[in-house]
Amino acid sequence: MKAAIVTVGNEILSGRTVNTNFSDIGKILTYSGYEVIRGIVVPDRLGDIAGAFREAFSIADLIVSSGGLGPTYDDMTLKGFSMAFNLKMVKNNEALDMIVKKVHELTPEREKMALIPENSIPLENSAGTAPGVYIEISGKTFIILPGVPREVEAILKEVRDKIRIKGFHYVDKSMDLYNVKESLIAPLIGKLMKEYGNKVYIKTHPKIDDNGKPWVEIEVSASGTDTDELESFVSHILEIIKTDVEKHNYA
């Protein structure tokens, strides 16, 4: 099962805001059984938002977006989504009830957050006001979230069991190798990937310590149905690397 992540916001593209939502969502989706194959960042512009959702729909089974669900004029993610799939925006009473519970006064701007695409389901936002949105189109699932990181986390926590692929497990472990240069250990990693690449993924993360000496973090990950088997195999690959490093000079 493949997933794509759409992030909406001028502040992301201008560099004012770091896109932590992407990494948080990506991690949750990976551990829930999905291969995240695309990340799309677009400005607060209807055409771009609609295009991003159409692109994601064309390649992924699950699409999760963040940003643009608030009360201001430039919060237009749901309108852009509706434009992408020719859906009507309707006032959802359940979404309105969720909002009313959170505010003292229902202004037109707050009421705007209860306008969601037809046939969609509002998602309770325990950490904020704007409800998230869940909708399925042609067998594909969309989860549309606000942009505030704590709200993204809160809503995804509620729907995680619903989207999790049953029986799937993802395991990753890492090991720090000091006085090792990435370029020198690369042939070993390439050899292991050629031999075991159908079972694991090995990634090197080059680092520099406070004294300017290189070191490498080795990350090994695998997915499948048997957790114990995955844990054992990932550990086995790390042990192969560790043993080889002890025999050779990769500094």
PDB file of C-alpha atoms in Angstrom:
ATOM      1  CA  MET A   1       0.000   0.000   0.000  1.00  0.00           C
ATOM      2  CA  LYS A   2       1.385   3.384  -1.025  1.00  0.00           C
ATOM      3  CA  ALA A   3       0.898   6.751   0.644  1.00  0.00           C
ATOM      4  CA  ALA A   4       1.471  10.380  -0.272  1.00  0.00           C
ATOM      5  CA  ILE A   5       1.657  13.450   1.944  1.00  0.00           C
ATOM      6  CA  VAL A   6       0.435  16.898   0.914  1.00  0.00           C
ATOM      7  CA  THR A   7       1.511  19.949   2.895  1.00  0.00           C
ATOM      8  CA  VAL A   8      -0.250  23.260   2.294  1.00  0.00           C
ATOM      9  CA  GLY A   9       1.117  26.648   3.304  1.00  0.00           C
ATOM     10  CA  ASN A  10       3.033  29.638   1.997  1.00  0.00           C
ATOM     11  CA  GLU A  11       4.989  29.667   5.254  1.00  0.00           C
ATOM     12  CA  ILE A  12       6.472  26.258   4.433  1.00  0.00           C
ATOM     13  CA  LEU A  13       7.658  27.301   0.984  1.00  0.00           C
ATOM     14  CA  SER A  14       9.083  30.617   2.198  1.00  0.00           C
ATOM     15  CA  GLY A  15      11.143  28.836   4.842  1.00  0.00           C
ATOM     16  CA  ARG A  16       9.462  30.612   7.734  1.00  0.00           C
ATOM     17  CA  THR A  17       8.079  27.354   9.124  1.00  0.00           C
ATOM     18  CA  VAL A  18       9.909  24.024   9.223  1.00  0.00           C
ATOM     19  CA  ASN A  19       7.761  21.221   7.826  1.00  0.00           C
ATOM     20  CA  THR A  20       7.833  18.926  10.864  1.00  0.00           C
ATOM     21  CA  ASN A  21       4.371  17.648   9.945  1.00  0.00           C
ATOM     22  CA  PHE A  22       5.824  15.777   6.984  1.00  0.00           C
ATOM     23  CA  SER A  23       8.297  13.820   9.113  1.00  0.00           C
ATOM     24  CA  ASP A  24       5.702  13.114  11.810  1.00  0.00           C
ATOM     25  CA  ILE A  25       3.084  11.921   9.341  1.00  0.00           C
ATOM     26  CA  GLY A  26       5.649   9.955   7.354  1.00  0.00           C
ATOM     27  CA  LYS A  27       6.802   8.078  10.421  1.00  0.00           C
ATOM     28  CA  ILE A  28       3.259   7.195  11.470  1.00  0.00           C
ATOM     29  CA  LEU A  29       2.343   5.992   7.990  1.00  0.00           C
ATOM     30  CA  THR A  30       5.529   3.942   7.647  1.00  0.00           C
ATOM     31  CA  TYR A  31       4.942   2.152  10.933  1.00  0.00           C
ATOM     32  CA  SER A  32       1.295   1.642   9.960  1.00  0.00           C
ATOM     33  CA  GLY A  33       2.274  -0.365   6.903  1.00  0.00           C
ATOM     34  CA  TYR A  34       2.535   2.141   4.051  1.00  0.00           C
ATOM     35  CA  GLU A  35       5.330   2.988   1.675  1.00  0.00           C
ATOM     36  CA  VAL A  36       5.427   6.779   1.531  1.00  0.00           C
ATOM     37  CA  ILE A  37       6.309   7.524  -2.081  1.00  0.00           C
ATOM     38  CA  ARG A  38       5.642  11.226  -2.499  1.00  0.00           C
ATOM     39  CA  GLY A  39       5.665  14.464  -0.551  1.00  0.00           C
ATOM     40  CA  ILE A  40       4.064  17.521  -2.147  1.00  0.00           C
ATOM     41  CA  VAL A  41       4.248  21.062  -0.766  1.00  0.00           C
ATOM     42  CA  VAL A  42       2.007  23.735  -2.265  1.00  0.00           C
ATOM     43  CA  PRO A  43       1.099  27.352  -1.472  1.00  0.00           C
ATOM     44  CA  ASP A  44      -2.271  28.575  -0.231  1.00  0.00           C
ATOM     45  CA  ARG A  45      -3.650  28.729  -3.761  1.00  0.00           C
ATOM     46  CA  LEU A  46      -6.712  26.836  -4.930  1.00  0.00           C
ATOM     47  CA  GLY A  47      -5.361  25.577  -8.236  1.00  0.00           C
ATOM     48  CA  ASP A  48      -2.141  24.314  -6.673  1.00  0.00           C
ATOM     49  CA  ILE A  49      -4.002  22.597  -3.849  1.00  0.00           C
ATOM     50  CA  ALA A  50      -6.393  20.884  -6.255  1.00  0.00           C
ATOM     51  CA  GLY A  51      -3.496  19.788  -8.453  1.00  0.00           C
ATOM     52  CA  ALA A  52      -1.610  18.338  -5.491  1.00  0.00           C
ATOM     53  CA  PHE A  53      -4.566  16.211  -4.440  1.00  0.00           C
ATOM     54  CA  ARG A  54      -5.133  14.980  -7.987  1.00  0.00           C
ATOM     55  CA  GLU A  55      -1.456  14.049  -8.322  1.00  0.00           C
ATOM     56  CA  ALA A  56      -1.454  12.229  -4.986  1.00  0.00           C
ATOM     57  CA  PHE A  57      -4.682  10.413  -5.914  1.00  0.00           C
ATOM     58  CA  SER A  58      -3.073   9.141  -9.128  1.00  0.00           C
ATOM     59  CA  ILE A  59      -0.222   7.371  -7.338  1.00  0.00           C
ATOM     60  CA  ALA A  60      -1.235   6.507  -3.768  1.00  0.00           C
ATOM     61  CA  ASP A  61      -3.780   4.452  -1.825  1.00  0.00           C
ATOM     62  CA  LEU A  62      -3.743   6.773   1.188  1.00  0.00           C
ATOM     63  CA  ILE A  63      -3.269  10.537   1.035  1.00  0.00           C
ATOM     64  CA  VAL A  64      -2.734  12.618   4.172  1.00  0.00           C
ATOM     65  CA  SER A  65      -2.587  16.408   4.061  1.00  0.00           C
ATOM     66  CA  SER A  66      -1.835  19.065   6.644  1.00  0.00           C
ATOM     67  CA  GLY A  67      -2.550  22.798   6.716  1.00  0.00           C
ATOM     68  CA  GLY A  68      -5.264  25.149   5.546  1.00  0.00           C
ATOM     69  CA  LEU A  69      -8.302  24.153   7.650  1.00  0.00           C
ATOM     70  CA  GLY A  70      -8.529  27.257   9.829  1.00  0.00           C
ATOM     71  CA  PRO A  71     -10.886  30.267   9.893  1.00  0.00           C
ATOM     72  CA  THR A  72      -8.889  32.759   7.803  1.00  0.00           C
ATOM     73  CA  TYR A  73      -9.287  33.720   4.154  1.00  0.00           C
ATOM     74  CA  ASP A  74      -6.201  31.771   3.076  1.00  0.00           C
ATOM     75  CA  ASP A  75      -7.323  28.515   4.707  1.00  0.00           C
ATOM     76  CA  MET A  76      -8.645  26.921   1.543  1.00  0.00           C
ATOM     77  CA  THR A  77      -7.487  23.304   1.546  1.00  0.00           C
ATOM     78  CA  LEU A  78     -10.983  21.807   1.683  1.00  0.00           C
ATOM     79  CA  LYS A  79     -12.200  24.085  -1.091  1.00  0.00           C
ATOM     80  CA  GLY A  80      -9.208  23.071  -3.218  1.00  0.00           C
ATOM     81  CA  PHE A  81      -9.838  19.410  -2.458  1.00  0.00           C
ATOM     82  CA  SER A  82     -13.495  19.742  -3.452  1.00  0.00           C
ATOM     83  CA  MET A  83     -12.435  21.469  -6.662  1.00  0.00           C
ATOM     84  CA  ALA A  84     -10.111  18.570  -7.480  1.00  0.00           C
ATOM     85  CA  PHE A  85     -12.906  15.988  -7.337  1.00  0.00           C
ATOM     86  CA  ASN A  86     -15.954  18.070  -8.268  1.00  0.00           C
ATOM     87  CA  LEU A  87     -17.504  17.860  -4.814  1.00  0.00           C
ATOM     88  CA  LYS A  88     -19.856  20.303  -3.133  1.00  0.00           C
ATOM     89  CA  MET A  89     -18.869  22.027   0.084  1.00  0.00           C
ATOM     90  CA  VAL A  90     -21.639  21.536   2.659  1.00  0.00           C
ATOM     91  CA  LYS A  91     -22.214  22.613   6.237  1.00  0.00           C
ATOM     92  CA  ASN A  92     -21.724  19.512   8.350  1.00  0.00           C
ATOM     93  CA  ASN A  93     -23.721  19.551  11.600  1.00  0.00           C
ATOM     94  CA  GLU A  94     -21.397  17.101  13.314  1.00  0.00           C
ATOM     95  CA  ALA A  95     -18.407  19.292  12.460  1.00  0.00           C
ATOM     96  CA  LEU A  96     -20.321  22.349  13.663  1.00  0.00           C
ATOM     97  CA  ASP A  97     -21.044  20.660  16.992  1.00  0.00           C
ATOM     98  CA  MET A  98     -17.355  19.899  17.396  1.00  0.00           C
ATOM     99  CA  ILE A  99     -16.525  23.561  16.849  1.00  0.00           C
ATOM    100  CA  VAL A 100     -19.270  24.903  19.128  1.00  0.00           C
ATOM    101  CA  LYS A 101     -17.913  22.813  22.005  1.00  0.00           C
ATOM    102  CA  LYS A 102     -14.581  24.596  21.683  1.00  0.00           C
ATOM    103  CA  VAL A 103     -15.598  28.270  21.319  1.00  0.00           C
ATOM    104  CA  HIS A 104     -17.610  30.812  23.307  1.00  0.00           C
ATOM    105  CA  GLU A 105     -19.034  32.559  20.265  1.00  0.00           C
ATOM    106  CA  LEU A 106     -19.800  31.163  16.812  1.00  0.00           C
ATOM    107  CA  THR A 107     -18.539  33.747  14.329  1.00  0.00           C
ATOM    108  CA  PRO A 108     -18.801  33.405  10.528  1.00  0.00           C
ATOM    109  CA  GLU A 109     -15.070  32.640  10.425  1.00  0.00           C
ATOM    110  CA  ARG A 110     -15.464  29.798  12.904  1.00  0.00           C
ATOM    111  CA  GLU A 111     -18.572  28.521  11.155  1.00  0.00           C
ATOM    112  CA  LYS A 112     -16.478  28.330   7.967  1.00  0.00           C
ATOM    113  CA  MET A 113     -14.566  25.426   9.528  1.00  0.00           C
ATOM    114  CA  ALA A 114     -17.779  23.343   9.464  1.00  0.00           C
ATOM    115  CA  LEU A 115     -17.942  23.562   5.655  1.00  0.00           C
ATOM    116  CA  ILE A 116     -16.487  20.286   4.438  1.00  0.00           C
ATOM    117  CA  PRO A 117     -16.739  18.237   1.212  1.00  0.00           C
ATOM    118  CA  GLU A 118     -19.942  16.266   0.719  1.00  0.00           C
ATOM    119  CA  ASN A 119     -19.781  12.592   1.758  1.00  0.00           C
ATOM    120  CA  SER A 120     -16.876  13.231   4.103  1.00  0.00           C
ATOM    121  CA  ILE A 121     -16.631  12.531   7.835  1.00  0.00           C
ATOM    122  CA  PRO A 122     -15.380  15.147  10.330  1.00  0.00           C
ATOM    123  CA  LEU A 123     -12.629  14.026  12.680  1.00  0.00           C
ATOM    124  CA  GLU A 124     -12.553  15.203  16.280  1.00  0.00           C
ATOM    125  CA  ASN A 125      -9.679  17.580  17.017  1.00  0.00           C
ATOM    126  CA  SER A 126      -8.913  17.207  20.722  1.00  0.00           C
ATOM    127  CA  ALA A 127      -5.998  19.648  20.514  1.00  0.00           C
ATOM    128  CA  GLY A 128      -7.666  22.475  18.559  1.00  0.00           C
ATOM    129  CA  THR A 129     -10.825  23.800  16.946  1.00  0.00           C
ATOM    130  CA  ALA A 130     -10.827  22.871  13.258  1.00  0.00           C
ATOM    131  CA  PRO A 131     -12.038  19.298  12.669  1.00  0.00           C
ATOM    132  CA  GLY A 132     -10.040  17.031  10.412  1.00  0.00           C
ATOM    133  CA  VAL A 133     -11.748  15.341   7.472  1.00  0.00           C
ATOM    134  CA  TYR A 134     -11.898  11.697   6.380  1.00  0.00           C
ATOM    135  CA  ILE A 135     -13.181  10.733   2.950  1.00  0.00           C
ATOM    136  CA  GLU A 136     -12.882   7.810   0.541  1.00  0.00           C
ATOM    137  CA  ILE A 137     -12.982   8.279  -3.232  1.00  0.00           C
ATOM    138  CA  SER A 138     -12.813   5.357  -5.674  1.00  0.00           C
ATOM    139  CA  GLY A 139     -11.340   3.076  -3.019  1.00  0.00           C
ATOM    140  CA  LYS A 140      -8.671   5.555  -1.955  1.00  0.00           C
ATOM    141  CA  THR A 141      -8.554   7.232   1.431  1.00  0.00           C
ATOM    142  CA  PHE A 142      -7.927  10.888   2.234  1.00  0.00           C
ATOM    143  CA  ILE A 143      -7.217  12.264   5.696  1.00  0.00           C
ATOM    144  CA  ILE A 144      -7.161  16.061   5.702  1.00  0.00           C
ATOM    145  CA  LEU A 145      -5.624  17.644   8.793  1.00  0.00           C
ATOM    146  CA  PRO A 146      -4.993  21.128  10.220  1.00  0.00           C
ATOM    147  CA  GLY A 147      -1.456  22.495  10.163  1.00  0.00           C
ATOM    148  CA  VAL A 148      -0.687  22.846  13.866  1.00  0.00           C
ATOM    149  CA  PRO A 149       1.643  19.932  14.728  1.00  0.00           C
ATOM    150  CA  ARG A 150      -0.053  19.024  18.024  1.00  0.00           C
ATOM    151  CA  GLU A 151      -3.412  18.878  16.204  1.00  0.00           C
ATOM    152  CA  VAL A 152      -1.953  16.679  13.468  1.00  0.00           C
ATOM    153  CA  GLU A 153      -0.655  14.307  16.126  1.00  0.00           C
ATOM    154  CA  ALA A 154      -3.938  14.275  18.067  1.00  0.00           C
ATOM    155  CA  ILE A 155      -6.150  13.493  15.080  1.00  0.00           C
ATOM    156  CA  LEU A 156      -3.823  10.883  13.595  1.00  0.00           C
ATOM    157  CA  LYS A 157      -3.703   9.146  16.953  1.00  0.00           C
ATOM    158  CA  GLU A 158      -7.486   8.744  16.795  1.00  0.00           C
ATOM    159  CA  VAL A 159      -7.554   7.314  13.260  1.00  0.00           C
ATOM    160  CA  ARG A 160      -4.348   5.284  13.367  1.00  0.00           C
ATOM    161  CA  ASP A 161      -6.097   1.989  14.084  1.00  0.00           C
ATOM    162  CA  LYS A 162      -8.482   2.659  11.218  1.00  0.00           C
ATOM    163  CA  ILE A 163      -5.730   3.077   8.640  1.00  0.00           C
ATOM    164  CA  ARG A 164      -3.217   0.565  10.008  1.00  0.00           C
ATOM    165  CA  ILE A 165      -2.590  -2.404   7.721  1.00  0.00           C
ATOM    166  CA  LYS A 166      -3.354  -5.455   9.827  1.00  0.00           C
ATOM    167  CA  GLY A 167      -0.593  -7.976  10.291  1.00  0.00           C
ATOM    168  CA  PHE A 168       2.097  -5.607   9.025  1.00  0.00           C
ATOM    169  CA  HIS A 169       5.223  -4.803  11.017  1.00  0.00           C
ATOM    170  CA  TYR A 170       8.052  -2.365  10.372  1.00  0.00           C
ATOM    171  CA  VAL A 171      11.362  -2.617  12.195  1.00  0.00           C
ATOM    172  CA  ASP A 172      14.364  -0.326  12.065  1.00  0.00           C
ATOM    173  CA  LYS A 173      17.541  -0.259  14.105  1.00  0.00           C
ATOM    174  CA  SER A 174      20.642   1.864  13.918  1.00  0.00           C
ATOM    175  CA  MET A 175      24.280   1.670  14.941  1.00  0.00           C
ATOM    176  CA  ASP A 176      26.903   4.406  15.308  1.00  0.00           C
ATOM    177  CA  LEU A 177      30.305   3.734  13.761  1.00  0.00           C
ATOM    178  CA  TYR A 178      32.976   6.184  14.883  1.00  0.00           C
ATOM    179  CA  ASN A 179      36.108   7.049  12.881  1.00  0.00           C
ATOM    180  CA  VAL A 180      34.393   5.700   9.786  1.00  0.00           C
ATOM    181  CA  LYS A 181      34.023   7.581   6.496  1.00  0.00           C
ATOM    182  CA  GLU A 182      30.849   7.026   4.509  1.00  0.00           C
ATOM    183  CA  SER A 183      32.703   6.905   1.197  1.00  0.00           C
ATOM    184  CA  LEU A 184      34.967   4.093   2.401  1.00  0.00           C
ATOM    185  CA  ILE A 185      32.202   1.937   3.851  1.00  0.00           C
ATOM    186  CA  ALA A 186      29.997   2.479   0.796  1.00  0.00           C
ATOM    187  CA  PRO A 187      31.277  -0.616  -1.095  1.00  0.00           C
ATOM    188  CA  LEU A 188      30.346  -2.842   1.838  1.00  0.00           C
ATOM    189  CA  ILE A 189      26.856  -1.340   2.047  1.00  0.00           C
ATOM    190  CA  GLY A 190      26.436  -1.722  -1.706  1.00  0.00           C
ATOM    191  CA  LYS A 191      27.457  -5.368  -1.523  1.00  0.00           C
ATOM    192  CA  LEU A 192      24.999  -6.069   1.297  1.00  0.00           C
ATOM    193  CA  MET A 193      22.167  -4.307  -0.506  1.00  0.00           C
ATOM    194  CA  LYS A 194      22.867  -6.332  -3.638  1.00  0.00           C
ATOM    195  CA  GLU A 195      22.694  -9.529  -1.602  1.00  0.00           C
ATOM    196  CA  TYR A 196      19.918  -8.700   0.872  1.00  0.00           C
ATOM    197  CA  GLY A 197      18.132  -5.739  -0.699  1.00  0.00           C
ATOM    198  CA  ASN A 198      14.993  -7.759  -1.238  1.00  0.00           C
ATOM    199  CA  LYS A 199      14.673  -8.137   2.545  1.00  0.00           C
ATOM    200  CA  VAL A 200      16.160  -5.019   4.110  1.00  0.00           C
ATOM    201  CA  TYR A 201      17.028  -1.412   3.377  1.00  0.00           C
ATOM    202  CA  ILE A 202      20.380  -0.057   4.569  1.00  0.00           C
ATOM    203  CA  LYS A 203      20.923   3.690   4.838  1.00  0.00           C
ATOM    204  CA  THR A 204      24.078   5.536   5.875  1.00  0.00           C
ATOM    205  CA  HIS A 205      23.941   8.909   7.632  1.00  0.00           C
ATOM    206  CA  PRO A 206      27.342  10.657   7.639  1.00  0.00           C
ATOM    207  CA  LYS A 207      28.177  12.778  10.711  1.00  0.00           C
ATOM    208  CA  ILE A 208      30.997  14.927  12.062  1.00  0.00           C
ATOM    209  CA  ASP A 209      31.862  15.026  15.760  1.00  0.00           C
ATOM    210  CA  ASP A 210      32.879  18.096  17.756  1.00  0.00           C
ATOM    211  CA  ASN A 211      36.520  17.511  16.846  1.00  0.00           C
ATOM    212  CA  GLY A 212      35.810  17.346  13.141  1.00  0.00           C
ATOM    213  CA  LYS A 213      36.229  13.589  12.889  1.00  0.00           C
ATOM    214  CA  PRO A 214      33.805  11.660  10.658  1.00  0.00           C
ATOM    215  CA  TRP A 215      31.455   8.983  11.857  1.00  0.00           C
ATOM    216  CA  VAL A 216      28.491   7.207  10.329  1.00  0.00           C
ATOM    217  CA  GLU A 217      25.107   6.155  11.613  1.00  0.00           C
ATOM    218  CA  ILE A 218      23.973   2.939   9.922  1.00  0.00           C
ATOM    219  CA  GLU A 219      20.216   2.436   9.728  1.00  0.00           C
ATOM    220  CA  VAL A 220      18.757  -0.940   8.760  1.00  0.00           C
ATOM    221  CA  SER A 221      15.016  -1.406   8.235  1.00  0.00           C
ATOM    222  CA  ALA A 222      12.717  -4.197   7.126  1.00  0.00           C
ATOM    223  CA  SER A 223       9.006  -4.869   6.882  1.00  0.00           C
ATOM    224  CA  GLY A 224       6.886  -7.989   6.920  1.00  0.00           C
ATOM    225  CA  THR A 225       4.465 -10.067   8.954  1.00  0.00           C
ATOM    226  CA  ASP A 226       6.736 -11.682  11.562  1.00  0.00           C
ATOM    227  CA  THR A 227       8.158  -9.208  14.075  1.00  0.00           C
ATOM    228  CA  ASP A 228      10.614 -11.628  15.650  1.00  0.00           C
ATOM    229  CA  GLU A 229      11.970 -12.639  12.264  1.00  0.00           C
ATOM    230  CA  LEU A 230      12.359  -9.009  11.216  1.00  0.00           C
ATOM    231  CA  GLU A 231      14.106  -8.062  14.461  1.00  0.00           C
ATOM    232  CA  SER A 232      16.483 -10.996  14.091  1.00  0.00           C
ATOM    233  CA  PHE A 233      17.356 -10.305  10.473  1.00  0.00           C
ATOM    234  CA  VAL A 234      17.922  -6.581  10.984  1.00  0.00           C
ATOM    235  CA  SER A 235      20.204  -7.356  13.933  1.00  0.00           C
ATOM    236  CA  HIS A 236      22.032  -9.913  11.791  1.00  0.00           C
ATOM    237  CA  ILE A 237      22.785  -7.322   9.098  1.00  0.00           C
ATOM    238  CA  LEU A 238      24.049  -4.859  11.687  1.00  0.00           C
ATOM    239  CA  GLU A 239      26.295  -7.544  13.147  1.00  0.00           C
ATOM    240  CA  ILE A 240      27.753  -8.287   9.698  1.00  0.00           C
ATOM    241  CA  ILE A 241      28.582  -4.595   9.278  1.00  0.00           C
ATOM    242  CA  LYS A 242      30.043  -4.305  12.775  1.00  0.00           C
ATOM    243  CA  THR A 243      32.258  -7.361  12.282  1.00  0.00           C
ATOM    244  CA  ASP A 244      33.508  -6.094   8.936  1.00  0.00           C
ATOM    245  CA  VAL A 245      34.307  -2.649  10.363  1.00  0.00           C
ATOM    246  CA  GLU A 246      36.323  -4.256  13.168  1.00  0.00           C
ATOM    247  CA  LYS A 247      38.422  -6.097  10.578  1.00  0.00           C
ATOM    248  CA  HIS A 248      39.021  -3.216   8.185  1.00  0.00           C
ATOM    249  CA  ASN A 249      40.061   0.423   8.368  1.00  0.00           C
ATOM    250  CA  TYR A 250      37.326   2.703   7.068  1.00  0.00           C
ATOM    251  CA  ALA A 251      38.672   5.894   8.657  1.00  0.00           C
TER     252      ALA A 251
END
